[in-house]
Short mmCIF file of C-alpha atoms in Angstrom, two decimals:
data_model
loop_
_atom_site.label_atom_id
_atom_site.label_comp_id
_atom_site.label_asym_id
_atom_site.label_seq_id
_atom_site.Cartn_x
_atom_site.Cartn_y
_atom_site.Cartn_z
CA UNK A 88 -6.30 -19.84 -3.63
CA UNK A 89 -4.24 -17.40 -1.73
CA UNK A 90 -4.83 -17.32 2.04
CA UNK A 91 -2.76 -13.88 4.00
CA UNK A 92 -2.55 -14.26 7.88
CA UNK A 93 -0.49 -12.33 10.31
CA UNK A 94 2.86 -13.49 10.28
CA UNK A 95 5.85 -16.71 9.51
CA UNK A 96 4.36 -18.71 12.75
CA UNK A 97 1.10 -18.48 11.69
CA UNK A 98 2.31 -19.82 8.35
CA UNK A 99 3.86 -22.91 8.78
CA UNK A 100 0.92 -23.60 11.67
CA UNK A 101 -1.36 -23.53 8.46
CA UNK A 102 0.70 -25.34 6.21
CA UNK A 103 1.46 -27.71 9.05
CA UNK A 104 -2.23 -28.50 9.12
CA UNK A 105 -2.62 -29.13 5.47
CA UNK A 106 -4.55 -25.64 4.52
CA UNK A 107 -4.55 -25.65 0.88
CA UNK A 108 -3.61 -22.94 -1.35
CA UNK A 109 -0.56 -19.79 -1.44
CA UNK A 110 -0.18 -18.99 2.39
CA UNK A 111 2.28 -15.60 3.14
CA UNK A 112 2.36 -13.76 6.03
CA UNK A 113 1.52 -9.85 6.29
CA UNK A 114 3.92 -9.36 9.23
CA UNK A 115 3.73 -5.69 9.48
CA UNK A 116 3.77 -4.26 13.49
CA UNK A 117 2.13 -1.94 12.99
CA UNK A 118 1.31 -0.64 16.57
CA UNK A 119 4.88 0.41 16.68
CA UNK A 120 6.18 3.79 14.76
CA UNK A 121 4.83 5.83 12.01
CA UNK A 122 1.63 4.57 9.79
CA UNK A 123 0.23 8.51 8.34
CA UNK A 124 -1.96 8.83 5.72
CA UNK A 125 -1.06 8.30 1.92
CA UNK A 126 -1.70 7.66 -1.15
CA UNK A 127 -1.21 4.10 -1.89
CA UNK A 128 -0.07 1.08 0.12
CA UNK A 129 2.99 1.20 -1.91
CA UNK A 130 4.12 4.68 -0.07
CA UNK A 131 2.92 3.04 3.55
CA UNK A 132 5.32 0.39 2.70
CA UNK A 133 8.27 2.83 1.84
CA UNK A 134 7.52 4.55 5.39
CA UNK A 135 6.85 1.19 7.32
CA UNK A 136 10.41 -0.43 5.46
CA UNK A 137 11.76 2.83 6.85
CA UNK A 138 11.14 2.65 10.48
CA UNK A 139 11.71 -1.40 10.62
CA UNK A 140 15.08 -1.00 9.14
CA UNK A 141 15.88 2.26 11.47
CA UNK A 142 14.48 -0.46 14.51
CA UNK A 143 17.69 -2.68 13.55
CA UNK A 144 15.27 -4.94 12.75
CA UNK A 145 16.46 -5.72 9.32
CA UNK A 146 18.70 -4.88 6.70
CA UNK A 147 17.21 -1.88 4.69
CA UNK A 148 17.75 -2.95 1.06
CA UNK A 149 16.21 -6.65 2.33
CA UNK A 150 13.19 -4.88 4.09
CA UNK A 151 11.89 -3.07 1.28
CA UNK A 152 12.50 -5.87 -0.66
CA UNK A 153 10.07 -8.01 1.86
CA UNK A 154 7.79 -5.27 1.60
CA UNK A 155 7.76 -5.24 -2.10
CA UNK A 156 7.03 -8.89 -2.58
CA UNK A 157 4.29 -8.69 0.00
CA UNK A 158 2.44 -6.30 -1.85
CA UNK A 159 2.70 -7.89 -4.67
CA UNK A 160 1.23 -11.11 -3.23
CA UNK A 161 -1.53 -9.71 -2.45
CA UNK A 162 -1.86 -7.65 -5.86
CA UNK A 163 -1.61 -10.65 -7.18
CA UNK A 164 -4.99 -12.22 -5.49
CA UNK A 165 -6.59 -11.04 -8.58
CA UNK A 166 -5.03 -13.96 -10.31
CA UNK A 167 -6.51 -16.54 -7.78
CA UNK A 168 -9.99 -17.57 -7.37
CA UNK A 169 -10.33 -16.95 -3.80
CA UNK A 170 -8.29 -14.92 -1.13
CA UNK A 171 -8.49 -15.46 2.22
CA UNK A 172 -7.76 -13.44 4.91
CA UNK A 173 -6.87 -15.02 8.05
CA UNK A 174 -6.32 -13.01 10.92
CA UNK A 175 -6.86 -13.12 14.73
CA UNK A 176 -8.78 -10.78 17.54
CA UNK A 177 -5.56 -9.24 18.92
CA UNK A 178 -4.22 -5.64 18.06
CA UNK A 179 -1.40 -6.53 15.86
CA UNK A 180 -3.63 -8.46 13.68
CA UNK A 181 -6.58 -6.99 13.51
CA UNK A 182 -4.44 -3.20 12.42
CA UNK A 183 -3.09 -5.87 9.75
CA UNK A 184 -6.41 -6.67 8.60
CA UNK A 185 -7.76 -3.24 8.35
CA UNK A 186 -4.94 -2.29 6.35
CA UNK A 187 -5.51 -4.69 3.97
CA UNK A 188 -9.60 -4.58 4.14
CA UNK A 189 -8.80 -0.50 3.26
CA UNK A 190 -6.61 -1.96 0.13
CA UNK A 191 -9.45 -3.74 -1.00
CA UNK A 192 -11.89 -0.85 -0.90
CA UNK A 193 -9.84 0.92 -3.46
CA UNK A 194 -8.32 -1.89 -5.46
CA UNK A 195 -10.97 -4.89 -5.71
CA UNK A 196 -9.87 -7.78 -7.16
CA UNK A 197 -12.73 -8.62 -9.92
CA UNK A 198 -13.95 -12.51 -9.87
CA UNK A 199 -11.70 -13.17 -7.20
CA UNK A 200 -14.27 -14.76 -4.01
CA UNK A 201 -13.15 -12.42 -0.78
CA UNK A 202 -13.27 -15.00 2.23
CA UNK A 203 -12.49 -14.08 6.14
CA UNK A 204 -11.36 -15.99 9.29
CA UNK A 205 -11.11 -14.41 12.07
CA UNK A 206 -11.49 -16.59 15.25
CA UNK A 207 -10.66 -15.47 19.23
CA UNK A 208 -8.14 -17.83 19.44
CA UNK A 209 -4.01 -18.29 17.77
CA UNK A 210 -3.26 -19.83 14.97
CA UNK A 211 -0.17 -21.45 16.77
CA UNK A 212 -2.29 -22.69 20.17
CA UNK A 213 -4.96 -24.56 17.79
CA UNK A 214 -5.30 -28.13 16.71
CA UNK A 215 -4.69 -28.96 13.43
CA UNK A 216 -8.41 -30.64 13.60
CA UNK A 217 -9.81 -27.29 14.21
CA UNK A 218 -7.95 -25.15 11.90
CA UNK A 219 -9.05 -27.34 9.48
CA UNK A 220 -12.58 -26.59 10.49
CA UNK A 221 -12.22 -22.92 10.73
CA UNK A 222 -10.77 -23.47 7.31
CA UNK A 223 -14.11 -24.96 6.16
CA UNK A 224 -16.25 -22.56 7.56
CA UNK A 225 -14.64 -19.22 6.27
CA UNK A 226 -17.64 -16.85 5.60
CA UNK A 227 -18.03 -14.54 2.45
CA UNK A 228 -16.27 -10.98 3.24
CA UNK A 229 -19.04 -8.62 2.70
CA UNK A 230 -19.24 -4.90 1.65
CA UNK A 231 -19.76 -3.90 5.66
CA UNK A 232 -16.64 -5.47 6.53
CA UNK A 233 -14.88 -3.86 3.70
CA UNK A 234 -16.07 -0.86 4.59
CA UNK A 235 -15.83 -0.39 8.06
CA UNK A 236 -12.22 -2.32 7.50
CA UNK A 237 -11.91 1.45 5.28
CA UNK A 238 -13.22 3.57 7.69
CA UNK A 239 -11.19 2.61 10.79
CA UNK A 240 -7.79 2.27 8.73
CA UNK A 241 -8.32 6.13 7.78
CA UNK A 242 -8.88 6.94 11.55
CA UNK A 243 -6.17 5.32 12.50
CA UNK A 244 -3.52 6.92 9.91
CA UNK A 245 -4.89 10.52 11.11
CA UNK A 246 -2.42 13.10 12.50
CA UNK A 247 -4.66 13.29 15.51
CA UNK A 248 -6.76 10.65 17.56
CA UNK A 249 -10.24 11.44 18.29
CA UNK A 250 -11.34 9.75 14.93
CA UNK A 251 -9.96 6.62 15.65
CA UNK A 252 -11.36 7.11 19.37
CA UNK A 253 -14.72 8.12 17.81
CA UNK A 254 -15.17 3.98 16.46
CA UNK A 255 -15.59 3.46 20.33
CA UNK A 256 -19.12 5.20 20.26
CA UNK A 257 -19.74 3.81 16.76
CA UNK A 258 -21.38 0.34 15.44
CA UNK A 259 -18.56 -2.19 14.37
CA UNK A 260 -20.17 -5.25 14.75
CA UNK A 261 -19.26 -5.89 11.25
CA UNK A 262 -15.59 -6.51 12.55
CA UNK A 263 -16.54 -7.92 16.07
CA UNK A 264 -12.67 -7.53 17.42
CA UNK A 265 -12.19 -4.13 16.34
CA UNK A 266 -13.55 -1.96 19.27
CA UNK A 267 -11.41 -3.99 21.94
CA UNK A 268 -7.94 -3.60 19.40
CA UNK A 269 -9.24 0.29 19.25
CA UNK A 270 -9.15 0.82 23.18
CA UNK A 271 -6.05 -1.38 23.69
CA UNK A 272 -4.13 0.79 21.26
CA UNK A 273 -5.65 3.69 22.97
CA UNK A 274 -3.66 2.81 26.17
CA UNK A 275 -0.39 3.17 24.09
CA UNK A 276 -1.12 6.68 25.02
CA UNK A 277 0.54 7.75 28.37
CA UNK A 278 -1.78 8.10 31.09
CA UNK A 279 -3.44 11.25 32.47
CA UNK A 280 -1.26 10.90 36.15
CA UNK A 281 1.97 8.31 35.34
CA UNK A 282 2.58 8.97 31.78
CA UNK A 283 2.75 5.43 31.16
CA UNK A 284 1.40 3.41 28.27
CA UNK A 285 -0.47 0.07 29.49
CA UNK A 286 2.91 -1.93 28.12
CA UNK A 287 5.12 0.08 30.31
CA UNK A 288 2.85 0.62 32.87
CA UNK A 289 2.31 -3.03 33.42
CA UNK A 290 6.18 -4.16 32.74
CA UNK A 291 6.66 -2.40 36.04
CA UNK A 292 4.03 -3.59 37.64
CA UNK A 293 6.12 -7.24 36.78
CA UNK A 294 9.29 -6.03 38.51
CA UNK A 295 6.86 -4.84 41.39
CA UNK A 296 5.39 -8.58 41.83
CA UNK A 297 8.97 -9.88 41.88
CA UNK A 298 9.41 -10.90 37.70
CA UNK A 299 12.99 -9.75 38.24
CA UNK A 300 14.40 -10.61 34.71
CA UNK A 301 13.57 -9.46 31.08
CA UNK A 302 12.18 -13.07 29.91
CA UNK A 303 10.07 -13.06 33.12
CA UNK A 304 8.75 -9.85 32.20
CA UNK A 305 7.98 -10.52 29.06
CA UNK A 306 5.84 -13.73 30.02
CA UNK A 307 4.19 -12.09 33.26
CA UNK A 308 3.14 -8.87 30.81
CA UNK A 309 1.83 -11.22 28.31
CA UNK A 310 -0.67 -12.84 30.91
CA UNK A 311 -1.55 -9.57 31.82
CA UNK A 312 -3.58 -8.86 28.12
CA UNK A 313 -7.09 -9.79 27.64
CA UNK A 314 -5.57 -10.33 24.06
CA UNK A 315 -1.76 -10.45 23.96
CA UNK A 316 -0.24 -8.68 20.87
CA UNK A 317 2.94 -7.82 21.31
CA UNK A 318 5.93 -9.76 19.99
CA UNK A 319 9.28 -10.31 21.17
CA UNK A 320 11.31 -7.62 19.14
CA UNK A 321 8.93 -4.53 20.70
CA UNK A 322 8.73 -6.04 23.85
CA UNK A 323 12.45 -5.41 24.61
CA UNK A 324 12.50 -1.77 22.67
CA UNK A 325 9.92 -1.05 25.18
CA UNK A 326 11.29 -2.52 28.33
CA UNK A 327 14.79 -1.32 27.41
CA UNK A 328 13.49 2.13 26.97
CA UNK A 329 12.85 2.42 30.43
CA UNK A 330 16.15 1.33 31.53
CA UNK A 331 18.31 3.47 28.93
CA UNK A 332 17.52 7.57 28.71
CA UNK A 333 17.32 10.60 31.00
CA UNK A 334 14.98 9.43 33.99
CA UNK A 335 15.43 5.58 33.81
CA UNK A 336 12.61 3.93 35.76
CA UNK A 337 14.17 0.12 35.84
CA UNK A 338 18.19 -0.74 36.45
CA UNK A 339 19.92 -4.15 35.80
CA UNK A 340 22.47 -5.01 37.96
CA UNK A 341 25.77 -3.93 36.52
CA UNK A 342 25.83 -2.99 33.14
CA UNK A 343 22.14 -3.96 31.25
CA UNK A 344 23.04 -6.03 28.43
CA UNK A 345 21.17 -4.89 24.51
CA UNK A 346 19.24 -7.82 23.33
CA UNK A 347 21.70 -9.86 21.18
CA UNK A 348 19.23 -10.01 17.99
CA UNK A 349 15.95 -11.03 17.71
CA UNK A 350 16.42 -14.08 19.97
CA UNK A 351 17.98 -13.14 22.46
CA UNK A 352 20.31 -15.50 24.55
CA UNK A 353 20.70 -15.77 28.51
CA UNK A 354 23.27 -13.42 28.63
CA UNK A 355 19.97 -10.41 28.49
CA UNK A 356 16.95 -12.61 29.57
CA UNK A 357 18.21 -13.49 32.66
CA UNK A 358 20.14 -10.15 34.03
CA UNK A 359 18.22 -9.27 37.14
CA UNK A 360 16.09 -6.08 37.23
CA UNK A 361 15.21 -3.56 39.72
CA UNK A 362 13.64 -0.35 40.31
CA UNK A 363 15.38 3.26 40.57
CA UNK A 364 13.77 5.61 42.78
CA UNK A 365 12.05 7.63 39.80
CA UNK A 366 10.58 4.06 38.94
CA UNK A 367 9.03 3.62 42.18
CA UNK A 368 7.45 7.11 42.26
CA UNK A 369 6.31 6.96 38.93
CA UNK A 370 4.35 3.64 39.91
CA UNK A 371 3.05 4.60 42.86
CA UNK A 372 1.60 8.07 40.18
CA UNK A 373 3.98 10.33 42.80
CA UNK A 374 5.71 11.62 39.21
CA UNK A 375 4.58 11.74 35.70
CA UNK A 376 6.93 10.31 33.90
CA UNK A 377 6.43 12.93 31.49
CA UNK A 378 8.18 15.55 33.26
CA UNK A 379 11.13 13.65 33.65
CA UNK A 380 11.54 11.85 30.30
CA UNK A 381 10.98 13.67 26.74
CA UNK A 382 8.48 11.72 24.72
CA UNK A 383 8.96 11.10 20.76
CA UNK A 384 6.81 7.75 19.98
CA UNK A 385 4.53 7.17 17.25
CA UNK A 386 1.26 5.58 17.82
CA UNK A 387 -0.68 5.31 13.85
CA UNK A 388 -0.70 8.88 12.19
CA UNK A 389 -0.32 10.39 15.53
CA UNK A 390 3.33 11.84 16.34
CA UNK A 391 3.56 12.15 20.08
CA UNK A 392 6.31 14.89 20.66
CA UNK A 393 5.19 17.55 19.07
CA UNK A 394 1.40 17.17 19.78
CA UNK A 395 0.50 15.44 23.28
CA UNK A 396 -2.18 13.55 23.83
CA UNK A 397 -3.08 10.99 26.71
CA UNK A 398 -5.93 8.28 27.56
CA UNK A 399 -7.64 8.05 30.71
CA UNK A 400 -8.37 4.17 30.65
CA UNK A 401 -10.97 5.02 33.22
CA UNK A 402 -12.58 7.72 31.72
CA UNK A 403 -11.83 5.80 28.47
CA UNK A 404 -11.19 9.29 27.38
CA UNK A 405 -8.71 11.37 25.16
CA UNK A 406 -6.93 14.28 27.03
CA UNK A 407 -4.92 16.80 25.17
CA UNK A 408 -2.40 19.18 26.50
#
């Protein structure tokens, strides 16, 4: 049996609770930076590898590497009598699972039993009594599922969004998570007045309520999600683009301190934070941010930059300019 889920945590949480079979985690953030349309998961790899290594996140040689022996984990499921995917309702997983759903559309693996859990609930906050049971009750994956899985991958690796806003108005009860991760990616868009993507937009809305400090910004913006998705690494390349650039909209007091890896220490955690005056009128939606601060961000296939687009979360429309 092999058994994918979303990432290392979520791994040893499984093992932990005695899930049988070859676990390995898909880790792939893949809300953050480029994910266009190709031809093969093999070339979204090469562009993924590309953009994690550029992130500092990793060596490059030793990120294509990881990238190369995950896909061949799961090329390899058609060795296995079962594979299991195991993913959860947030956005970062459920973008992993229609990745890997689209995979399987093109590249079945014959005899192999397709199996899917997919609970509203992590991995890492449940009992080992009740993975166990979740475990038990995996239900067949079925053609639907593969399908839609298909169908919303390609919208999502357009060059423009109205496809993947289109699965809004469509049925996806198939993949009951999918049209709440759709609209919460959608508000990675900046907004029609502020310019602000949800993340930023509610990272100052921390510093307003007094969460003074990167770590408690991080943990008061995490209880702000219906479904929180966003892990430590892009939570700081998002606060700390606010504080470093042309119009900075947050200041630390003296010199703001980079992150010192992927854990960070005290040293950047605790530096206090506060707003400049372009923060507080950007807030308050007295400035759009995006006439102060040039925007180059990828959000799926979608290259903001050189083609703008925005949500109105109100609206819940798309707005192009």
């Amino acid at each position: 049996m092999l058994i994918v889920t979303n990432g290392d945590s979520a791994v040893s949480a499984l093992k932990k609770a005695g899930i049988p079979g070859h676990i390995f985690p898909w880790r792939d953030v893949l809300h953050e930076g480029p994910v266009p349309t190709t031809e093969s998961l093999e070339a979204e790899s090469d562009v993924r590898a590309e953009f994690i290594a550029g992130r500092g996140w990793g060596p490059p040689d030793r990120v294509r590497e990881d990238f190369r022996l995950r896909d061949k984990k799961l090329a390899s499921a058609r060795h296995h009598d079962e594979l299991v995917l195991w993913f959860e309702h947030d956005l970062y997983d459920q973008l992993q699972l229609l990745q890997i759903l689209s995979y399987l559309a093109t590249e079945p693996p014959e005899d192999t039993i397709l199996s899917l859990v997919c609970r509203d609930a992590f991995v890492t906050h449940t009992s080992v009594d009740l993975l166990d049971q979740w475990f038990e009750d995996r239900a067949p994956l079925d053609d639907a599922q593969i399908s839609l899985g298909r169908e919303a991958w390609d919208a999502f690796t357009q060059p423009t969004p109205e496809p993947w806003a289109d699965l809004l108005d469509s049925d996806t009860a198939a993949l009951p998570f999918l049209a709440d991760s759709v609209e919460r990616h959608l508000e990675e868009f900046p907004g029609p007045a502020d310019g602000l993507s949800r993340s930023e937009r509610q990272i100052l809305t921390a510093v307003e309520q007094g969460h003074a400090t990167p770590g408690a910004v991080f943990r008061a913006s995490q209880e702000m999600e219906e479904a929180a998705f966003m892990g430590d690494a892009s939570f700081w390349y998002t606060l700390t683009g606010l504080i470093l650039g042309t119009a900075p909209l947050l200041a630390a007091e003296g010199e703001f301190r980079l992150p010192d890896g992927p854990t960070p220490g005290p040293g950047f955690l605790s530096q206090p934070l506060d707003f400049t005056t372009a923060g507080r009128d950007v807030l308050a939606g007295k400035v759009d941010w995006l006439s102060l601060h040039p925007l180059d961000k990828w959000l799926g296939g979608i290259h903001l930059g050189p083609s703008m687009w925005r949500w109105d979360p109100e609206a819940r429309q798309l707005l192009s300019s």
